[in-house]
Short mmCIF file of C-alpha atoms in Angstrom, two decimals:
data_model
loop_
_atom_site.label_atom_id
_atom_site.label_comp_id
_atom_site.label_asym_id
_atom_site.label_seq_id
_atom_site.Cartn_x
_atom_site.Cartn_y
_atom_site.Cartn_z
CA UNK L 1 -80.45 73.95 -31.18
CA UNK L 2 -80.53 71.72 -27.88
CA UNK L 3 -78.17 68.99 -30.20
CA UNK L 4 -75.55 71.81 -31.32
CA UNK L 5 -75.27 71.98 -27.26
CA UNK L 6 -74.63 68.89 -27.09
CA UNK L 7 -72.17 68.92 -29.91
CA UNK L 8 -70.68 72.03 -28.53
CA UNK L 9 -69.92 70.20 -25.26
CA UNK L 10 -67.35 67.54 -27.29
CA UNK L 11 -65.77 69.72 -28.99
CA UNK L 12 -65.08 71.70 -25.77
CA UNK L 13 -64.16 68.91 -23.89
CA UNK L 14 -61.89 67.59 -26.75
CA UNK L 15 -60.24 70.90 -27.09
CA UNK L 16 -59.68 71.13 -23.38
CA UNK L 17 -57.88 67.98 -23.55
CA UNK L 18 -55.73 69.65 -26.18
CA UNK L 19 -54.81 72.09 -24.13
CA UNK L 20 -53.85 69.73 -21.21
CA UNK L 21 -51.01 68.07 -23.44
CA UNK L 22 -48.05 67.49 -20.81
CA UNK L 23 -44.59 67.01 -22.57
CA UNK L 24 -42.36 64.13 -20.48
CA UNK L 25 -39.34 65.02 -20.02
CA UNK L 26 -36.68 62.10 -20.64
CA UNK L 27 -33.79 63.86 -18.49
CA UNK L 28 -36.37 64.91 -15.66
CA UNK L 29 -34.69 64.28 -12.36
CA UNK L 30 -31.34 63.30 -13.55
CA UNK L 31 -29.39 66.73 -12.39
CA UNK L 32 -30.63 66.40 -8.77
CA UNK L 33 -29.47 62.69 -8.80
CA UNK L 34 -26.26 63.85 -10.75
CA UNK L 35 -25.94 66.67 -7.88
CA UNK L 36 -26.83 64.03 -5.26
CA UNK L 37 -23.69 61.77 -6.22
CA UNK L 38 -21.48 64.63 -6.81
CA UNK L 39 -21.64 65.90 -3.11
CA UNK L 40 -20.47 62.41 -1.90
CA UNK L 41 -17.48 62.30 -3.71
CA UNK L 42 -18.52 60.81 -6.74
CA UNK L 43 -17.05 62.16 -9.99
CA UNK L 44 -19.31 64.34 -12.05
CA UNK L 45 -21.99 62.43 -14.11
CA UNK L 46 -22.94 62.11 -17.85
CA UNK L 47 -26.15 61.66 -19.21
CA UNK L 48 -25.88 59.59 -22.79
CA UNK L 49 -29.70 58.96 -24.00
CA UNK L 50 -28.57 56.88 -26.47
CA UNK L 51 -25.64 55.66 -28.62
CA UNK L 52 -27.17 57.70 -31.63
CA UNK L 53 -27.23 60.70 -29.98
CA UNK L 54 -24.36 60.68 -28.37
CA UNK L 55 -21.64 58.00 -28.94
CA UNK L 56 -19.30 57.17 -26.40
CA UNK L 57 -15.91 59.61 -26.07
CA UNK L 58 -13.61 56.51 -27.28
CA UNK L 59 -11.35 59.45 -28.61
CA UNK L 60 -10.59 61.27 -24.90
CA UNK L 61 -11.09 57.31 -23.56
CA UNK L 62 -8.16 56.26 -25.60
CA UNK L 63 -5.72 59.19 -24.38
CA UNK L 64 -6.52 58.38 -20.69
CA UNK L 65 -5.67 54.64 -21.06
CA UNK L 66 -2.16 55.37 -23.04
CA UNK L 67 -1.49 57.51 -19.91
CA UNK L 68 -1.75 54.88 -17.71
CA UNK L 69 -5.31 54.05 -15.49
CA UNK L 70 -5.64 55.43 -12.05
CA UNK L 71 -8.27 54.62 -9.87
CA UNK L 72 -9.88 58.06 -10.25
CA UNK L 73 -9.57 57.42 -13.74
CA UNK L 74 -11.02 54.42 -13.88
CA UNK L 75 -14.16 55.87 -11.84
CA UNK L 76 -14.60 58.72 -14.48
CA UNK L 77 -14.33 56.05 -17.13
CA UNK L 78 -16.73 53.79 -15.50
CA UNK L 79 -19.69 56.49 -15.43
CA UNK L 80 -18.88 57.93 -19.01
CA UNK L 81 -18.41 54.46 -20.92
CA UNK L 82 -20.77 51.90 -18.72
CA UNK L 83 -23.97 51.51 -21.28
CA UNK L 84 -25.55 49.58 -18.29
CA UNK L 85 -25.14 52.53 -16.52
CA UNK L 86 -26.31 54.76 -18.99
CA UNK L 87 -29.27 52.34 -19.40
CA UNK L 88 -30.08 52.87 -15.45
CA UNK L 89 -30.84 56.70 -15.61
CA UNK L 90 -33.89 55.96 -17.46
CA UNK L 91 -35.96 54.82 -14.57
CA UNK L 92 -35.65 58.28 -14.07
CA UNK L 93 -38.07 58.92 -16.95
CA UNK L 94 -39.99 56.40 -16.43
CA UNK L 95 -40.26 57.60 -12.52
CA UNK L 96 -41.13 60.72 -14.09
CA UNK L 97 -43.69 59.58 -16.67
CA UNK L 98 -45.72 57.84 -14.17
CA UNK L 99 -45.78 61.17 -12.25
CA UNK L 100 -46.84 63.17 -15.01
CA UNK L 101 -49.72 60.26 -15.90
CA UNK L 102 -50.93 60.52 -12.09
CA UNK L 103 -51.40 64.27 -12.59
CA UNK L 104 -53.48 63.52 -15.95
CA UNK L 105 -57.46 63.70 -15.71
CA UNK L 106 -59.40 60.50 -17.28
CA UNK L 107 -60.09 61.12 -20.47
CA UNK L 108 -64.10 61.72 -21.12
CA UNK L 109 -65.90 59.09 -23.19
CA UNK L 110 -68.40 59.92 -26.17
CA UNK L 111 -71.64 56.97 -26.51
CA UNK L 112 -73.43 56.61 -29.80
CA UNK L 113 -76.44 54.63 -30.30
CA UNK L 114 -78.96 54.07 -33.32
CA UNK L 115 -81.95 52.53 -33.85
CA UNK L 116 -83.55 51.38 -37.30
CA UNK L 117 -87.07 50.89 -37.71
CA UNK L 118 -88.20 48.04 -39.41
CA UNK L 119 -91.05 49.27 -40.44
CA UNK L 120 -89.55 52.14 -41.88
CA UNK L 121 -88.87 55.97 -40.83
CA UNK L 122 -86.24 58.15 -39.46
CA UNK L 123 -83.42 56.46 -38.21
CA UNK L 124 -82.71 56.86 -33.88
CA UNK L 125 -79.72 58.64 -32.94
CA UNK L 126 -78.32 59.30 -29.52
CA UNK L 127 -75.15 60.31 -28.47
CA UNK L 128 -73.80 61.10 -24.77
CA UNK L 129 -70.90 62.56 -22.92
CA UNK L 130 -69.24 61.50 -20.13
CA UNK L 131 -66.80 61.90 -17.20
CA UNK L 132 -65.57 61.32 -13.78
CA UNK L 133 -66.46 64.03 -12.30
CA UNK L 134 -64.71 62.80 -9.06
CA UNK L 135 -61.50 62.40 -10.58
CA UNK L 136 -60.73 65.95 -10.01
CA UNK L 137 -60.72 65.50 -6.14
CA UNK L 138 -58.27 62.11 -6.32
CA UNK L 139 -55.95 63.29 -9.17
CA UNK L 140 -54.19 65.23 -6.54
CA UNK L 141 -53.81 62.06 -4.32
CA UNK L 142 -52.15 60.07 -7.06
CA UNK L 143 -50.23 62.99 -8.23
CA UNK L 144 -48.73 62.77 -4.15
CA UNK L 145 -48.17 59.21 -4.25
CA UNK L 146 -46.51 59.41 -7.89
CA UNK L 147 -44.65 62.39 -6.32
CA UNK L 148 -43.06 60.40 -3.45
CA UNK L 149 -41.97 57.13 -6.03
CA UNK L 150 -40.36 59.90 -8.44
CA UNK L 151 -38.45 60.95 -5.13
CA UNK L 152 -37.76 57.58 -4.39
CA UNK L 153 -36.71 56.70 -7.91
CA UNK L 154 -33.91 59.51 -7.75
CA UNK L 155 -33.05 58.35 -4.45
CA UNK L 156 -32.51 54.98 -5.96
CA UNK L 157 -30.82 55.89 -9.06
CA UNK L 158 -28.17 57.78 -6.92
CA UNK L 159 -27.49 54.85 -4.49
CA UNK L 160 -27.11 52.61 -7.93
CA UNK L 161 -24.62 55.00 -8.93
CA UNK L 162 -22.41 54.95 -6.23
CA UNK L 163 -22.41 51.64 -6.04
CA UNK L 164 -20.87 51.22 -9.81
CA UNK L 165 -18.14 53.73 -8.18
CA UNK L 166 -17.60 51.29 -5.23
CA UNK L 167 -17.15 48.35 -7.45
CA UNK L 168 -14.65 50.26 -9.75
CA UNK L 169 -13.03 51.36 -7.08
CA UNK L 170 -12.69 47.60 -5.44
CA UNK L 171 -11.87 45.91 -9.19
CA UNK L 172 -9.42 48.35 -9.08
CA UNK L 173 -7.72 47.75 -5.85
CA UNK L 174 -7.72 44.10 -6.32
CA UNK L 175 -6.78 44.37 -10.19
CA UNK L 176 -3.47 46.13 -8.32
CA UNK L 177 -3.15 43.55 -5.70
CA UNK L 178 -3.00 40.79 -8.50
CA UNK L 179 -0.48 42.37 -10.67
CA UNK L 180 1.73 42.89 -8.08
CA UNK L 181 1.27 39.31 -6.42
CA UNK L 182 2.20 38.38 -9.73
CA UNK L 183 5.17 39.37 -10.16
CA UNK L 184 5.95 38.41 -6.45
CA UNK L 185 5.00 34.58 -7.81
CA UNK L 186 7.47 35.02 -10.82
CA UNK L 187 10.04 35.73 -8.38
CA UNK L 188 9.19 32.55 -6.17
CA UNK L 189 9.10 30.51 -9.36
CA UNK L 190 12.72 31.41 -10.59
CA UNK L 191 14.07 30.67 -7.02
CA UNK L 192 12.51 27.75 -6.42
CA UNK L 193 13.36 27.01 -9.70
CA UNK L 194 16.98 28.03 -9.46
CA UNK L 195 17.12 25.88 -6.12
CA UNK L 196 15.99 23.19 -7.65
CA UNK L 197 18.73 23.22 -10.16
CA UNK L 198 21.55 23.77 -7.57
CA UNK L 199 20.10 20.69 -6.22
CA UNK L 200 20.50 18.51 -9.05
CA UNK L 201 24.01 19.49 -9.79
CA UNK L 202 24.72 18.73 -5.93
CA UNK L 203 23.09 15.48 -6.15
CA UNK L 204 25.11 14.43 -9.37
CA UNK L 205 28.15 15.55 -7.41
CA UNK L 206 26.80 13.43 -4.62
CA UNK L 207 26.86 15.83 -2.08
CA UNK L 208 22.86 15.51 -1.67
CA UNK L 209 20.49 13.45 -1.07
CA UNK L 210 17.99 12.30 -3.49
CA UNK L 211 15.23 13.13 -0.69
CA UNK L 212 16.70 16.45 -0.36
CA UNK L 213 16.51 16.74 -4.09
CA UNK L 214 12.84 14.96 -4.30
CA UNK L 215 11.83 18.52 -1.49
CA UNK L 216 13.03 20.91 -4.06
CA UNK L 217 11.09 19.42 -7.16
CA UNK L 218 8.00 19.76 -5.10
CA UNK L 219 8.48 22.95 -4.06
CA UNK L 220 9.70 24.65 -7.78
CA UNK L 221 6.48 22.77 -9.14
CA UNK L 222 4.11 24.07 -6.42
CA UNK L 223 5.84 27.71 -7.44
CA UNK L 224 4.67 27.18 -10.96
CA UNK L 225 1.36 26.01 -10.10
CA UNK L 226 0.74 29.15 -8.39
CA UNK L 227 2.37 31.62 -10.86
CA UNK L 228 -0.20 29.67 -12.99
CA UNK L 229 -3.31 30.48 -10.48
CA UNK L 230 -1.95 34.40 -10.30
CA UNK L 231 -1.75 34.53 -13.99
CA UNK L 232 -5.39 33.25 -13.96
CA UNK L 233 -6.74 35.78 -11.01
CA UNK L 234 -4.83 38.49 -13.17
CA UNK L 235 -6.58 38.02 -16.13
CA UNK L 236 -9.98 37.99 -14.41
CA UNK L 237 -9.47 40.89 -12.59
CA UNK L 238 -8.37 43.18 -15.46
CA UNK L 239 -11.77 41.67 -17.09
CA UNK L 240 -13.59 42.61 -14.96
CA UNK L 241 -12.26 45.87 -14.84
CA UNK L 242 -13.04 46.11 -18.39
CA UNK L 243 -16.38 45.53 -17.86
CA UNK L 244 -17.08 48.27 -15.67
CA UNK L 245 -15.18 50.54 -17.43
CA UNK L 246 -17.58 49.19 -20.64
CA UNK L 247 -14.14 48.76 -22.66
CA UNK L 248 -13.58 46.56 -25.56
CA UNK L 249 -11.37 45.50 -28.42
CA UNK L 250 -8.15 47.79 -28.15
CA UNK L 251 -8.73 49.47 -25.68
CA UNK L 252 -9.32 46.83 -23.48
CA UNK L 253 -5.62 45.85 -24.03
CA UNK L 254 -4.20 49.26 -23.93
CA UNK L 255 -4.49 50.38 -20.66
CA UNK L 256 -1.96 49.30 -17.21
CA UNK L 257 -2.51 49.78 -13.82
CA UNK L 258 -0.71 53.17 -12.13
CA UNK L 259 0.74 53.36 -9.32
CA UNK L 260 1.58 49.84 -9.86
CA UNK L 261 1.82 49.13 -6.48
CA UNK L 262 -0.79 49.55 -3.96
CA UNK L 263 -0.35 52.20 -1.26
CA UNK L 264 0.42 52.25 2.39
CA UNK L 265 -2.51 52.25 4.71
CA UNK L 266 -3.54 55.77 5.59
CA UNK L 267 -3.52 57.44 8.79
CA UNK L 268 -6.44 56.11 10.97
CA UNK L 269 -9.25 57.72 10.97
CA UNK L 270 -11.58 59.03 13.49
CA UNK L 271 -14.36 56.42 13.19
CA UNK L 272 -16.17 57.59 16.62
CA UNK L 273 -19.43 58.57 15.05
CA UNK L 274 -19.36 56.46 11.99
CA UNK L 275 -22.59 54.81 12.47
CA UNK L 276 -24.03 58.54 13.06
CA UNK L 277 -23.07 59.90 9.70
CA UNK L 278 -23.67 56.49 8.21
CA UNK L 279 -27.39 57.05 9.18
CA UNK L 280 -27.50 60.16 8.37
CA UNK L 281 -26.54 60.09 4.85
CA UNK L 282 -27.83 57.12 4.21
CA UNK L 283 -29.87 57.11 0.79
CA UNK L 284 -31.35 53.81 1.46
CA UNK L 285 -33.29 55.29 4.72
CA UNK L 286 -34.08 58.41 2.74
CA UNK L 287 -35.55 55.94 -0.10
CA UNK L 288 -37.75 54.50 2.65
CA UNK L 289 -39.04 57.53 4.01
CA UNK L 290 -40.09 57.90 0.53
CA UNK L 291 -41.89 54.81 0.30
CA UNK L 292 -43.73 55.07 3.56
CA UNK L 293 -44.92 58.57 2.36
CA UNK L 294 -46.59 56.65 -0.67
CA UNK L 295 -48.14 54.21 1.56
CA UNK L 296 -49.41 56.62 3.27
CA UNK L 297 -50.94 58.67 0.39
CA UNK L 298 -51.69 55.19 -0.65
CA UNK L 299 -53.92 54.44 1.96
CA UNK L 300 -55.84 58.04 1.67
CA UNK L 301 -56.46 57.39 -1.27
CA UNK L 302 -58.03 54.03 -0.87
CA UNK L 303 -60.08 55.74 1.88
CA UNK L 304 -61.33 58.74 -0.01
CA UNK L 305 -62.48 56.42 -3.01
CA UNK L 306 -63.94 53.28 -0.23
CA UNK L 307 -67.30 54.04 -1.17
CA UNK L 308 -67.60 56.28 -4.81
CA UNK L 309 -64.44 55.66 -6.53
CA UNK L 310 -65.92 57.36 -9.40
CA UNK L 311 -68.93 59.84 -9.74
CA UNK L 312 -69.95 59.69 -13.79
CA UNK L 313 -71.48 63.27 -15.15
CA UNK L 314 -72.49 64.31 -18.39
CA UNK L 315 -74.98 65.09 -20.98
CA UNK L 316 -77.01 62.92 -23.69
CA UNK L 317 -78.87 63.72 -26.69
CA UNK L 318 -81.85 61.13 -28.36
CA UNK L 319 -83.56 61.93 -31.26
CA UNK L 320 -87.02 60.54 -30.70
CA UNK L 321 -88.78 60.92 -34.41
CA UNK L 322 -87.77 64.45 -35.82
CA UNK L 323 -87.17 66.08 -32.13
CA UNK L 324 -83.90 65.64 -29.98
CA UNK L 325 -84.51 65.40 -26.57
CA UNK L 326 -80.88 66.12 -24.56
CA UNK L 327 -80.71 65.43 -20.89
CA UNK L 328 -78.35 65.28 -18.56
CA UNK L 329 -76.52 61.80 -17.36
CA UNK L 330 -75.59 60.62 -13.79
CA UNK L 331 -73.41 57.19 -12.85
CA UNK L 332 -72.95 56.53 -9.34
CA UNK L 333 -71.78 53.03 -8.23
CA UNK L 334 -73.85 51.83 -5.10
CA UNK L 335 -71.43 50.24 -2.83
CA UNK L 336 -73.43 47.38 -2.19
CA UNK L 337 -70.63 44.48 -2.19
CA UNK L 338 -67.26 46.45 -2.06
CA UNK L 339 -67.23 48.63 -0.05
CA UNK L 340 -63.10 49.15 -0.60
CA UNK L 341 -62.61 47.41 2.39
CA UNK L 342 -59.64 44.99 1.14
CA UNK L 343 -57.82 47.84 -0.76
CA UNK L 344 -57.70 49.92 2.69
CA UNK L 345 -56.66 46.72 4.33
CA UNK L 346 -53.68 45.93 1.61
CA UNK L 347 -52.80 49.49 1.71
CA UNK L 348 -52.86 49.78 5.61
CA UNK L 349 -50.42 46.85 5.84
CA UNK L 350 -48.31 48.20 3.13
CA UNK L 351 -47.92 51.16 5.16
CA UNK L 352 -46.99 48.69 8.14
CA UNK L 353 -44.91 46.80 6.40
CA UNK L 354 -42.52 50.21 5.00
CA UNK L 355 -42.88 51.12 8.68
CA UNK L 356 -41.02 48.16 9.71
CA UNK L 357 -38.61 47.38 7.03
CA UNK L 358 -37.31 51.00 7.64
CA UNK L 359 -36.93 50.12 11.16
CA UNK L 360 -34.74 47.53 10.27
CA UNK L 361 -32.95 49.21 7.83
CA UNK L 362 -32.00 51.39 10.17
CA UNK L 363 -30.81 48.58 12.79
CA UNK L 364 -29.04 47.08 10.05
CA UNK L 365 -26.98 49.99 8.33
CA UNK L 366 -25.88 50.75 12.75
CA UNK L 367 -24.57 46.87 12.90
CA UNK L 368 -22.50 47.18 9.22
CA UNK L 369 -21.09 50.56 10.47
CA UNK L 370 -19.68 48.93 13.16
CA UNK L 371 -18.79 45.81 11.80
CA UNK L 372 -17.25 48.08 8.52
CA UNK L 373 -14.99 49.89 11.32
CA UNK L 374 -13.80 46.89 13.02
CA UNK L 375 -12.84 45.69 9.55
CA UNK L 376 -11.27 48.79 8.48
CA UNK L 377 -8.87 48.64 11.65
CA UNK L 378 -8.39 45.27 11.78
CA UNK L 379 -7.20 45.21 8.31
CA UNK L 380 -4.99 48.27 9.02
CA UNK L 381 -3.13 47.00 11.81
CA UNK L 382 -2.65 43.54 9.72
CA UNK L 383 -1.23 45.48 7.07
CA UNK L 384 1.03 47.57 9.19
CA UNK L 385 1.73 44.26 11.43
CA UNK L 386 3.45 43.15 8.33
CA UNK L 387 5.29 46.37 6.85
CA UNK L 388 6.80 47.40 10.26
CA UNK L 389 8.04 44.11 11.82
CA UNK L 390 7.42 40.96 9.22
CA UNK L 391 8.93 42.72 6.79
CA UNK L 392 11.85 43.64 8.44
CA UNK L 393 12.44 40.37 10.42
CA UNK L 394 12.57 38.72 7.07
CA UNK L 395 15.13 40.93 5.50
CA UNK L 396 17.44 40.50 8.44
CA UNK L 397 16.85 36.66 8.27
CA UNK L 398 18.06 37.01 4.81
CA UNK L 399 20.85 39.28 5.87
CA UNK L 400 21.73 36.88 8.30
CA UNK L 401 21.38 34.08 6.18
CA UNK L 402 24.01 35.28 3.14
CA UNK L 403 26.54 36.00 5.93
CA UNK L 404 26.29 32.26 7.18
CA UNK L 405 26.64 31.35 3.47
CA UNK L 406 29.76 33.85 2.74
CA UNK L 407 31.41 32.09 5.92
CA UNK L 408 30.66 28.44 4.45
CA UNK L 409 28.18 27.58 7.74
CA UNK L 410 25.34 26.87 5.43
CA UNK L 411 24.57 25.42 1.94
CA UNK L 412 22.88 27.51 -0.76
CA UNK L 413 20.00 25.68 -0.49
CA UNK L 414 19.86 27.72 2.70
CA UNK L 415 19.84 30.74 1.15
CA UNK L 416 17.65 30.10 -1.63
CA UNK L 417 14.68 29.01 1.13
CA UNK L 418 15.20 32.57 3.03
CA UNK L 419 14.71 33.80 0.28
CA UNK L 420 11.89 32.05 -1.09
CA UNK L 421 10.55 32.95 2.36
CA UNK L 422 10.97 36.69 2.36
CA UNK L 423 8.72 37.02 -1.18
CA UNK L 424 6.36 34.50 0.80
CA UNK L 425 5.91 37.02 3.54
CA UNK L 426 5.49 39.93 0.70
CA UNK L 427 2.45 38.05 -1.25
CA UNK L 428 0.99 37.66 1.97
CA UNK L 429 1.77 41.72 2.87
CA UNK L 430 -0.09 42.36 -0.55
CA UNK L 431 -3.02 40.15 0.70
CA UNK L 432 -3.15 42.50 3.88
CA UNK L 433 -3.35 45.38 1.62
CA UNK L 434 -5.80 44.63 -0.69
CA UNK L 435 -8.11 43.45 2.18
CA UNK L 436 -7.27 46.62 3.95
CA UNK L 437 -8.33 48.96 0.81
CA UNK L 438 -11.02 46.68 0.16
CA UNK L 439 -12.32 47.58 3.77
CA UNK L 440 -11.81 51.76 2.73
CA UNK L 441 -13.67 51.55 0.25
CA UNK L 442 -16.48 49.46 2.03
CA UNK L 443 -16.10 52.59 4.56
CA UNK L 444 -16.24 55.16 1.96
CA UNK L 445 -19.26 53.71 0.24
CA UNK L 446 -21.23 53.91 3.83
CA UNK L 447 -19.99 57.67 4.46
CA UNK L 448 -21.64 58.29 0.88
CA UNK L 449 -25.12 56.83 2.34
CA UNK L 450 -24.96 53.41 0.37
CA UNK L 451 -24.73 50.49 2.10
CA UNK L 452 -21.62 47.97 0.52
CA UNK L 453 -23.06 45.48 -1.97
CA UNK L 454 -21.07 42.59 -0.36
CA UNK L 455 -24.00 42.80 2.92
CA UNK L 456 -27.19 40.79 2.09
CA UNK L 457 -29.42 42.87 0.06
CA UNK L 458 -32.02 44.05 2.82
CA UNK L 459 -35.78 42.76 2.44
CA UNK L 460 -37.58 44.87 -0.61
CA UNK L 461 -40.95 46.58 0.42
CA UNK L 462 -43.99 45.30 -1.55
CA UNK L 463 -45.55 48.53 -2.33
CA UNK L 464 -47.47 48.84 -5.48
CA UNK L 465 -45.21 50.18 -8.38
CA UNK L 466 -47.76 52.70 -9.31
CA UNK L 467 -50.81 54.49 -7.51
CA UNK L 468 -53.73 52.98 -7.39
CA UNK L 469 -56.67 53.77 -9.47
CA UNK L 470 -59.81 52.69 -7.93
CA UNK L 471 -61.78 52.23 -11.03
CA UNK L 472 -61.04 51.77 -14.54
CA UNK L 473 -64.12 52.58 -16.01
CA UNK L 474 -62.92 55.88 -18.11
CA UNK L 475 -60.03 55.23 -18.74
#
C-alpha cells in the first residue's frame, strides 16, 4: 500500500509537469518593438521567420525599382528585403525563451537503487523522489531578472532597427551625391579635354607655347583620373546600397536614383532643446535602465540563495526483505565553505558597474547632441555659403569671361578654365550637400533615441546573459 504512495507521488508529479507545458512564442515581443520604431518615424515593419515561410516580395520589389528608388523607398525596401535584418528579430525569441525558462520550476528527479544478495533471496529495491522545494520562492526572482533582459532585448532590437534605417538613409544620400559628382566630372573631362585640343591646334599654328600646351595635358589627364575615381566611388556606393536593400542579380541593376539630384538644405531647425529630447527618447538609456533593473534582481537573488540555494524534499521507498519501508527525504546544503559571498560580490559590482556606464551614457549622448547640432548648422551654412554667393560669383565670372572672349581681349583657353572652374565650384557644392544631409540624418537618428553609428560604440556592460541559478543540482 505504502509503495503505491510512493508510486502515486511520480505519477502526480510527472503529470503536473504535463500540465506546466509553456508554448514559446517565436514572434513574442516583435509588435511592441515594431510599434516602438514606427512612432519614430520608421516605416512599418515585417516580420519574415524564414525564407520557407515566407519568401521575399521580389514581385512588388521589382515594380518599385522600375519606378525609380526614393529614399523612402529604399527604407521600406531595406526592412522588407534585408535577411540580416530579418535574422535580428530573433533575439527576440530567444529574449523570450529565456524568460519563459526562468519562469519554469526544476524538474523533480526519480532515484532507483537495487541490491542482489549473493547468497541468494529477494532482490533490494528502492526508489525516491525528489525536488527543490526552494525553487518555488526564487523562480519568481529569475522570472524578474529574465523579465528586465526580455525588456532590454526589445529595447535593443528597436535601436538595431533604426539604425539599418539610418544607414539606408546615408547610402542613399551619398549614392545621390556620387551620381551627380559624376556627371559634374564628365563635364570637367570634356573641357579639359576640349582645351587641351584647342591647345594643340594653337601650338601647331604657333601661336602657343609648348609650356602652355604641356599645362593643358596635365590638367585634361588629371580630369580623367578623377572621372575614373567618381566612376569607382559610384559603383561602391550603389553596392552598398544593394546590400542594404538585400538586392541581387536583376534587380540590383534595375533600379536609379530619384530625384537625381540632392535637395536644398531645409529650413533650420529649432535645435534649442535637442540634447533634451535626445535624452529623452533615447533607447540606449532606456536599455540601461533595463540592465541595472537585472542587476539589481541579480543581486537579490544572489542574496536570498547566499546560504540554501536549494532545499531538497521528497519521499523514498526500500524494500527491506518482503516489506517496503517509505520515508520521507530531506537535502539541505550546510554552508560551511560558500557561503555565496563572491556571487553577491560579482553581482554587487555588476550593479555598480550598469550604474556607471549609464551615467556615462547619459554624458555622452548630451556631448553628441551638441556636437550633432553644431554639425548640422555648420554644414548648412557651408552648403548655402556655396548656392547663394559661390555659385553665383562663378556664373558671372563666366559671364564675364565669354564677353572678354566675344570682344577678342582673351584667348579661349580663357574661357575654357572659367569654365572648368565653375563645375569645380559645383562638385565641391555637392560635397557641401552630401555632408549637410549626412549631418540630418545623424540628427534624425538621435531625435529617434539611437545614437549615430559613426560615434565610438559606448563601453558594453558585463552583466550575465542569463539569471543566475545558484545550484545545478536538479536540473
Amino acid at each position: 500500500m505504502k509503495c503505491q504512495i510512493v508510486f502515486g507521488l511520480v505519477i502526480l508529479m510527472t503529470g503536473l509537469q504535463g500540465c506546466a507545458t509553456v508554448a514559446v512564442d517565436p514572434h513574442a515581443g516583435f509588435p511592441q518593438v515594431a510599434q516602438l520604431v514606427n512612432d519614430r518615424g520608421a516605416p512599418e515593419l515585417t516580420w519574415t521567420p524564414g525564407v520557407e515561410e515566407s519568401p521575399p516580395r521580389l514581385d512588388a520589389i521589382s515594380s518599385r525599382l522600375a519606378e525609380g528608388l526614393t529614399e523612402e523607398e529604399a527604407v521600406r525596401i531595406a526592412l522588407l528585403n534585408n535577411r540580416e535584418l530579418q535574422a535580428l528579430y530573433a533575439r527576440l525569441g530567444i529574449a523570450h525563451a529565456d524568460l519563459v525558462q526562468a519562469s519554469l520550476l526544476h524538474n523533480p528527479v526519480i532515484g532507483v537503487t537495487s541490491g542482489f544478495p549473493i547468497a541468494g533471496g529477494i532482490v533490494d529495491l528502492g526508489f525516491g523522489l525528489a525536488m527543490d522545494l526552494i525553487d518555488f520562492l526564487y523562480t519568481p526572482l529569475r522570472k524578474r531578472v529574465a523579465t528586465a533582459r526580455f525588456e532590454e532585448a526589445k529595447l535593443r532590437v528597436a535601436a538595431d532597427v533604426l539604425d539599418a534605417v539610418w544607414r539606408t538613409q546615408t547610402a542613399f544620400y551619398t549614392h545621390q551625391a556620387n551620381e551627380q559628382a559624376l556627371e559634374m566630372r564628365r563635364q570637367v573631362a570634356a573641357a579639359t579635354a576640349a582645351s587641351f585640343n584647342l591647345a594643340q591646334r594653337l601650338r601647331e599654328a604657333g601661336n602657343l607655347r609648348e609650356l602652355d600646351v604641356a599645362t593643358e595635358q596635365a590638367l585634361a589627364e588629371e580630369a580623367k583620373a578623377d572621372l575614373r575615381f567618381a566612376e569607382i566611388a559610384t559603383r561602391d556606393s550603389r553596392e552598398r546600397l544593394n546590400l542594404l536593400m538585400g538586392l541581387s542579380g536583376e534587380h540590383a541593376l534595375l533600379w536609379t536614383v530619384t530625384p537625381a539630384r540632392l535637395l536644398d538644405p531645409r529650413e533650420a531647425a529649432t535645435n534649442a532643446d535637442l540634447e533634451a529630447r535626445a535624452m529623452k527618447q533615447s533607447l540606449d538609456l532606456a536599455a540601461a535602465d533595463q540592465l541595472i533593473v537585472a542587476a539589481a534582481e541579480n543581486v537579490r537573488l544572489d542574496r536570498a540563495s547566499a546560504l540554501f540555494p536549494e532545499v531538497v524534499v521528497g519521499g523514498k521507498g526500500e524494500r527491506d526483505g518482503r516489506e517496503w519501508e517509505p520515508g520521507p527525504t530531506f537535502i539541505l546544503p550546510l554552508p560551511l565553505f560558500d557561503r555565496g559571498q563572491a556571487r553577491i560580490a560579482r553581482a554587487q559590482a555588476e550593479l555598480r558597474q550598469a550604474r556607471e556606464l549609464r551615467t556615462a551614457l547619459a554624458v555622452r549622448i548630451a556631448a553628441i547632441a551638441r556636437s550633432t547640432r553644431a554639425r548640422l548648422e555648420g554644414y548648412r551654412e557651408r552648403a548655402l555659403q556655396y548656392r547663394d554667393v559661390v555659385l553665383p560669383v562663378r556664373q558671372r565670372v563666366l559671364e564675364q569671361t565669354q564677353l572678354q572672349y566675344n570682344a577678342m581681349q582673351i584667348g579661349p583657353l580663357d574661357l575654357l578654365r572659367a569654365k572648368e572652374q565653375q563645375i569645380e565650384a559645383g562638385i565641391r557644392y555637392i560635397d557641401a550637400l552630401r555632408e549637410y544631409w549626412l549631418a540630418q540624418a545623424d540628427h534624425t537618428l538621435l531625435l529617434a533615441g539611437r545614437l549615430p553609428p559613426t560615434e565610438a560604440a559606448p563601453a558594453a556592460p558585463t552583466l550575465e546573459q542569463l539569471p543566475r541559478l545558484p545550484f545545478s543540482t536538479l536540473q
